[in-house]
Amino acid sequence: MAEFRFDIKPLFPLEIIKVTSNLLPHTFRGDRRQCLDATSKMSEVIDRLGQLSAVSQGLNKPVTTAQRLRMSENQTIYLLSDTSYGANGVVMGLLKVGTKDLYLFDEQGRTRKVEQTPSILDFYIHESRQRGGLGKHLFEYMLTDQNWTPVKCSIDRPSEKLLNFFKKHYGLVRTIPQANNFVLYEGFFDEEASMGNGNGKSPAQSNGGMHITSSPNTQLFGAAYLGDEANKRSGRNNGSQQPNPLLHQITQISPSGRYGAPRPTCSMAEVLRHYNYSPSSFEMKGVPPQLP
Ligand code: COA
């Protein structure tokens, strides 16, 4: 766990605190000198947790640093602590969220401009405490605090662990393929989902498994996920042993995320490259992409 040379208790009067661009715990009260001290210590905490998260995800450099948070306008970091551990206490996890203006594909493959999209930007629980429910605890705190539901969240380059996390806790499996690094789950564009009770259960969850539609996205990217059950179903329904070329193509494709398998040959990335668009250009830069 992340231990520090200083006592973290004054920074963590609560088990979970949140920090924005002022680099102070939301609970902070103090004079200028205390403010400078708290900012400096909080920067150290954020940098350390950001570094641990990057190592855990195999990233070259951290997604989360104090400097980046300081420069951000609409990002929040939630930090989970255990102040009873050892003399100084420990920090066990970090969750960074924010809102982003994105161009996204909906379930029919239409491009939509979505402003202020809730986004999960970084998420880490210390290795020694993973799979013990702390991730859910921290995530639920954030959902309540932001008034978000899981199905309405976009996730920036989720790891396999995080995809499993969403599947286990929120039944979210079926994704809507995107041309950028963000993953969306089916139900993201549903109006009624935004009026849910916060448990984020997507209408898609009951089907679990294969995501096959006739949308242009599916034709470009292939299906996002193929479950064993779906394979069995298709075998039963076909009633023959003839290989289905579409299914063959789909089984080559792993779930979305940074560990995803190679794209099919006709990918949106190639189309965009041909027309001189980088994937990140789908984040709004003022000019909507003109797809061919
Ligand atoms: N392998 C596969 N799934 C995993 C996993 C692992 N090593 N660790 C967590 N999960 C998923 C599983 O669905 C797991 O349920 P299970 O144990 O019944 O299989 C579930 O998460 C556990 O939920 P919970 O205990 O609430 O989450 P957590 O405390 O482990 O935190 C993460 C979840 C993703 C934040 C944590 O695993 C982590 O920090 N991973 C490394 C960093 C990372 O990948 N972050 C995501 C950035 S995009």
Coordinates of C-alpha atoms and ligand atoms in Angstrom, one line a residue:
M1 CA 0.0 0.0 0.0
A2 CA 1.1 3.6 -0.5
E3 CA 2.8 4.8 2.7
F4 CA 4.2 8.3 3.1
R5 CA 6.9 9.9 5.1
F6 CA 4.2 12.1 6.7
D7 CA 1.0 11.4 8.6
I8 CA -1.9 11.3 6.1
K9 CA -4.6 11.7 8.8
P10 CA -4.9 15.5 8.6
L11 CA -5.4 15.1 4.8
F12 CA -8.0 12.3 5.3
P13 CA -10.5 13.2 7.9
L14 CA -12.8 10.9 5.9
E15 CA -12.1 7.5 4.4
I16 CA -12.7 8.9 0.9
I17 CA -11.7 12.4 0.0
K18 CA -11.9 14.2 -3.3
V19 CA -9.5 16.6 -4.8
T20 CA -9.8 19.0 -7.7
S21 CA -7.5 21.5 -9.4
N22 CA -6.7 23.3 -6.1
L23 CA -5.0 20.1 -5.0
L24 CA -6.7 20.3 -1.6
P25 CA -8.9 17.7 0.1
H26 CA -12.6 18.9 -0.2
T27 CA -12.7 18.8 3.6
F28 CA -9.7 21.2 3.9
R29 CA -9.9 24.2 6.3
G30 CA -6.8 26.1 7.2
D31 CA -4.6 29.2 6.8
R32 CA -2.2 29.9 4.0
R33 CA 0.7 28.0 5.6
Q34 CA -1.4 24.9 6.2
C35 CA -2.8 25.3 2.7
L36 CA 0.7 25.2 1.2
D37 CA 1.7 22.2 3.3
A38 CA -1.5 20.3 2.4
T39 CA -1.1 21.0 -1.3
S40 CA 2.5 19.8 -1.3
K41 CA 1.6 16.6 0.5
M42 CA -1.5 16.0 -1.6
S43 CA 0.6 16.4 -4.8
E44 CA 2.9 13.7 -3.5
V45 CA 0.0 11.4 -2.7
I46 CA -1.5 11.9 -6.2
D47 CA 1.8 11.5 -8.0
R48 CA 2.5 8.3 -6.1
L49 CA -0.9 6.7 -6.7
G50 CA -0.8 7.8 -10.4
Q51 CA 2.6 6.2 -10.8
L52 CA 1.4 2.9 -9.1
S53 CA -1.7 2.9 -11.4
A54 CA 0.5 3.4 -14.5
V55 CA 2.8 0.5 -13.5
S56 CA -0.2 -1.7 -12.7
Q57 CA -1.6 -1.0 -16.2
G58 CA 1.7 -1.3 -18.0
L59 CA 1.6 2.3 -19.1
N60 CA 4.8 4.2 -20.1
K61 CA 3.8 7.2 -18.1
P62 CA 1.1 8.1 -15.6
V63 CA -2.3 9.3 -16.7
T64 CA -2.7 11.0 -13.4
T65 CA -0.3 13.5 -11.9
A66 CA -0.8 16.5 -9.6
Q67 CA 0.4 18.8 -12.3
R68 CA -2.2 17.5 -14.7
L69 CA -4.9 17.8 -12.1
R70 CA -3.9 21.4 -11.4
M71 CA -4.2 22.3 -15.0
S72 CA -7.6 20.6 -15.4
E73 CA -10.9 22.4 -15.3
N74 CA -13.3 19.6 -14.7
Q75 CA -11.5 16.7 -13.2
T76 CA -11.9 15.2 -9.8
I77 CA -9.8 12.6 -8.1
Y78 CA -11.3 10.4 -5.3
L79 CA -8.7 8.9 -2.9
L80 CA -9.4 6.0 -0.6
S81 CA -7.4 5.8 2.6
D82 CA -7.0 3.5 5.6
T83 CA -5.8 5.9 8.4
S84 CA -5.8 3.1 11.0
Y85 CA -2.9 1.3 9.2
G86 CA 0.5 1.8 10.7
A87 CA 1.7 5.0 12.2
N88 CA 0.9 7.3 9.3
G89 CA -1.9 5.5 7.6
V90 CA -2.0 4.4 3.9
V91 CA -3.7 5.4 0.7
M92 CA -5.3 2.4 -1.0
G93 CA -6.8 3.7 -4.2
L94 CA -7.5 6.4 -6.7
L95 CA -10.3 7.1 -9.1
K96 CA -10.1 10.0 -11.5
V97 CA -13.2 11.2 -13.4
G98 CA -14.1 14.2 -15.5
T99 CA -16.3 15.3 -18.3
K100 CA -15.3 15.4 -21.9
D101 CA -16.8 16.7 -25.1
L102 CA -16.7 13.7 -27.5
Y103 CA -17.8 12.7 -30.9
L104 CA -19.2 9.2 -30.4
F105 CA -20.9 6.5 -32.5
D106 CA -24.4 5.5 -31.3
E107 CA -25.8 2.0 -31.6
Q108 CA -26.9 2.7 -35.2
G109 CA -23.5 3.9 -36.2
R110 CA -24.4 7.6 -36.4
T111 CA -21.9 10.1 -35.2
R112 CA -23.1 12.1 -32.2
K113 CA -21.5 15.1 -30.5
V114 CA -21.9 14.5 -26.8
E115 CA -20.9 17.4 -24.6
Q116 CA -19.9 16.9 -20.9
T117 CA -19.7 13.1 -21.2
P118 CA -19.1 11.5 -17.8
S119 CA -15.7 9.8 -18.2
I120 CA -13.7 7.4 -16.1
L121 CA -10.1 8.5 -16.6
D122 CA -8.1 6.4 -14.2
F123 CA -8.9 3.9 -11.5
Y124 CA -6.5 2.0 -9.2
I125 CA -6.7 -0.1 -6.1
H126 CA -3.5 -1.2 -4.5
E127 CA -2.6 -4.8 -5.6
S128 CA -2.6 -6.0 -2.0
R129 CA -6.3 -4.9 -1.6
Q130 CA -7.7 -5.7 -5.0
R131 CA -10.7 -8.0 -5.4
G132 CA -11.9 -7.2 -1.9
G133 CA -14.7 -4.8 -2.8
L134 CA -12.8 -1.6 -2.3
G135 CA -13.0 -0.7 -6.0
K136 CA -16.8 -1.0 -5.9
H137 CA -16.9 1.0 -2.7
L138 CA -14.8 3.9 -4.2
F139 CA -16.7 3.7 -7.5
E140 CA -20.1 3.8 -5.8
Y141 CA -19.1 6.8 -3.7
M142 CA -18.1 8.6 -6.9
L143 CA -21.4 7.7 -8.7
T144 CA -23.4 9.1 -5.8
D145 CA -21.3 12.2 -5.5
Q146 CA -21.4 12.9 -9.3
N147 CA -25.0 11.7 -9.7
W148 CA -23.9 9.4 -12.5
T149 CA -25.0 5.9 -13.5
P150 CA -22.5 3.3 -14.8
V151 CA -24.1 2.9 -18.1
K152 CA -23.8 6.6 -18.8
C153 CA -20.1 6.6 -18.2
S154 CA -17.5 6.6 -21.0
I155 CA -14.3 4.8 -20.0
D156 CA -10.9 5.9 -21.3
R157 CA -8.9 2.8 -22.5
P158 CA -10.3 0.4 -19.9
S159 CA -8.1 -2.5 -18.8
E160 CA -9.3 -6.1 -18.8
K161 CA -9.7 -5.9 -15.0
L162 CA -11.9 -2.8 -15.4
L163 CA -14.0 -4.5 -18.1
N164 CA -14.5 -7.4 -15.7
F165 CA -15.3 -5.0 -12.9
F166 CA -18.1 -3.4 -15.0
K167 CA -19.4 -6.8 -16.0
K168 CA -19.4 -8.2 -12.4
H169 CA -20.9 -5.2 -10.6
Y170 CA -23.1 -3.6 -13.1
G171 CA -23.8 -6.4 -15.6
L172 CA -22.4 -4.3 -18.4
V173 CA -20.9 -6.3 -21.2
R174 CA -22.0 -5.1 -24.6
T175 CA -20.1 -2.2 -25.9
I176 CA -20.8 0.3 -28.7
P177 CA -17.6 0.4 -30.9
Q178 CA -15.9 3.8 -31.1
A179 CA -13.2 5.2 -33.2
N180 CA -11.4 6.8 -30.2
N181 CA -10.1 5.2 -27.0
F182 CA -13.3 5.5 -25.1
V183 CA -15.5 2.5 -24.4
L184 CA -19.3 3.0 -24.1
Y185 CA -21.8 0.4 -23.1
E186 CA -25.1 -0.3 -24.8
G187 CA -27.7 1.9 -23.1
F188 CA -25.4 4.9 -23.1
F189 CA -27.7 6.7 -25.5
D190 CA -31.0 5.5 -24.0
E191 CA -33.0 8.3 -22.5
E192 CA -34.6 6.2 -19.9
A193 CA -31.3 4.9 -18.6
S194 CA -30.5 8.4 -17.4
M195 CA -33.6 8.3 -15.2
G196 CA -32.5 5.1 -13.5
N197 CA -32.0 4.6 -9.8
G198 CA -28.2 4.6 -10.0
N199 CA -27.7 0.9 -10.2
G200 CA -26.8 1.4 -13.8
K201 CA -28.3 -1.9 -15.0
S202 CA -28.3 -1.7 -18.8
P203 CA -31.1 -3.3 -20.9
A204 CA -28.3 -5.1 -22.7
Q205 CA -27.2 -7.0 -19.7
S206 CA -29.8 -9.7 -19.8
N207 CA -28.5 -10.8 -23.2
G208 CA -24.8 -10.9 -22.2
G209 CA -22.5 -12.2 -24.9
M210 CA -22.4 -11.4 -28.5
H211 CA -22.8 -7.9 -29.9
I212 CA -23.9 -8.2 -33.5
T213 CA -25.8 -5.5 -35.3
S214 CA -26.2 -4.5 -38.9
S215 CA -24.9 -1.0 -38.0
P216 CA -22.0 0.5 -40.0
N217 CA -20.0 0.3 -36.8
T218 CA -20.3 -3.4 -36.6
Q219 CA -19.4 -3.7 -40.3
L220 CA -16.3 -1.6 -39.8
F221 CA -15.2 -2.9 -36.4
G222 CA -16.8 -6.3 -36.1
A223 CA -18.6 -7.4 -33.0
A224 CA -17.3 -6.2 -29.7
Y225 CA -17.8 -9.3 -27.7
L226 CA -18.6 -12.9 -28.3
G227 CA -19.7 -15.1 -25.5
D228 CA -19.6 -18.9 -25.4
E229 CA -23.3 -19.0 -25.0
A230 CA -23.8 -17.1 -28.2
N231 CA -21.6 -19.5 -30.0
K232 CA -23.6 -22.4 -28.8
R233 CA -26.9 -20.7 -29.7
S234 CA -25.6 -20.0 -33.2
G235 CA -24.6 -23.6 -33.6
R236 CA -28.1 -24.7 -32.6
N237 CA -29.9 -22.3 -34.8
N238 CA -27.9 -22.9 -37.9
G239 CA -28.6 -26.6 -37.6
S240 CA -25.6 -27.2 -39.8
Q241 CA -21.8 -27.4 -39.4
Q242 CA -21.2 -24.9 -42.2
P243 CA -18.7 -22.2 -40.9
N244 CA -20.3 -18.8 -40.7
P245 CA -17.8 -16.3 -42.1
L246 CA -19.2 -13.4 -40.0
L247 CA -18.9 -15.4 -36.8
H248 CA -15.4 -16.5 -37.9
Q249 CA -14.5 -12.9 -38.2
I250 CA -16.0 -12.0 -34.9
T251 CA -14.3 -14.7 -32.9
Q252 CA -11.0 -13.1 -34.0
I253 CA -11.9 -10.0 -32.1
S254 CA -11.3 -9.6 -28.4
P255 CA -13.3 -7.3 -26.1
S256 CA -12.5 -3.6 -26.4
G257 CA -9.8 -2.1 -24.4
R258 CA -6.0 -1.6 -24.5
Y259 CA -5.5 -5.3 -24.5
G260 CA -7.9 -5.8 -27.4
A261 CA -6.8 -8.0 -30.3
P262 CA -5.8 -6.5 -33.7
R263 CA -8.6 -4.7 -35.6
P264 CA -10.1 -6.4 -38.7
T265 CA -8.5 -5.3 -41.9
C266 CA -11.2 -2.9 -42.8
S267 CA -11.1 -0.7 -39.7
M268 CA -12.2 2.8 -39.1
A269 CA -8.7 3.7 -38.0
E270 CA -7.5 2.9 -41.6
V271 CA -10.3 5.0 -43.1
L272 CA -9.4 7.9 -40.8
R273 CA -5.7 7.6 -41.4
H274 CA -6.5 7.7 -45.2
Y275 CA -8.3 11.0 -44.6
N276 CA -5.7 12.3 -42.2
Y277 CA -7.6 12.0 -39.0
S278 CA -5.9 10.8 -35.8
P279 CA -8.0 8.9 -33.4
S280 CA -7.8 11.7 -30.9
S281 CA -9.3 14.1 -33.4
F282 CA -12.6 12.5 -32.3
E283 CA -12.3 14.4 -29.1
M284 CA -13.8 17.7 -29.9
K285 CA -11.4 20.3 -31.1
G286 CA -14.1 22.6 -32.5
V287 CA -14.3 21.0 -35.9
P288 CA -16.5 18.0 -36.4
P289 CA -14.9 15.1 -38.3
Q290 CA -16.2 14.8 -41.9
L291 CA -16.4 11.1 -42.3
P292 CA -16.2 9.9 -45.9
Ligands
COA1 N1 -8.5 -10.1 -13.0 C1 -9.7 -10.1 -13.5 N2 -10.7 -9.3 -13.0 C2 -10.4 -8.5 -11.9 C3 -9.1 -8.5 -11.4 C4 -8.1 -9.3 -12.0 N3 -6.9 -9.3 -11.5 N4 -9.2 -7.6 -10.4 C5 -10.4 -7.1 -10.3 N5 -11.2 -7.7 -11.2 C6 -12.6 -7.4 -11.5 C7 -13.3 -8.8 -11.3 O1 -14.6 -8.7 -11.9 C8 -13.5 -8.8 -9.8 O2 -14.5 -9.7 -9.4 P1 -14.0 -11.3 -9.0 O3 -12.9 -11.1 -8.0 O4 -15.3 -11.9 -8.5 O5 -13.6 -11.9 -10.3 C9 -13.9 -7.4 -9.5 O6 -13.2 -6.6 -10.4 C10 -13.6 -7.1 -8.1 O7 -14.3 -5.9 -7.7 P2 -13.7 -5.0 -6.6 O8 -13.0 -5.8 -5.5 O9 -14.8 -4.1 -6.2 O10 -12.6 -4.2 -7.4 P3 -11.1 -3.9 -7.1 O11 -10.9 -3.4 -5.7 O12 -10.2 -5.1 -7.5 O13 -10.7 -2.7 -8.0 C11 -9.8 -2.2 -10.2 C12 -11.0 -2.9 -9.4 C13 -10.0 -2.4 -11.7 C14 -9.7 -0.7 -9.9 C15 -8.5 -2.9 -9.7 O14 -8.5 -4.3 -10.1 C16 -7.2 -2.3 -10.2 O15 -6.7 -1.4 -9.7 N6 -6.6 -2.9 -11.3 C17 -5.4 -2.4 -11.8 C18 -5.5 -1.1 -12.5 C19 -6.5 -1.1 -13.6 O16 -6.5 -2.0 -14.4 N7 -7.3 0.0 -13.6 C20 -8.2 0.3 -14.6 C21 -7.7 1.4 -15.4 S1 -8.5 1.6 -16.9

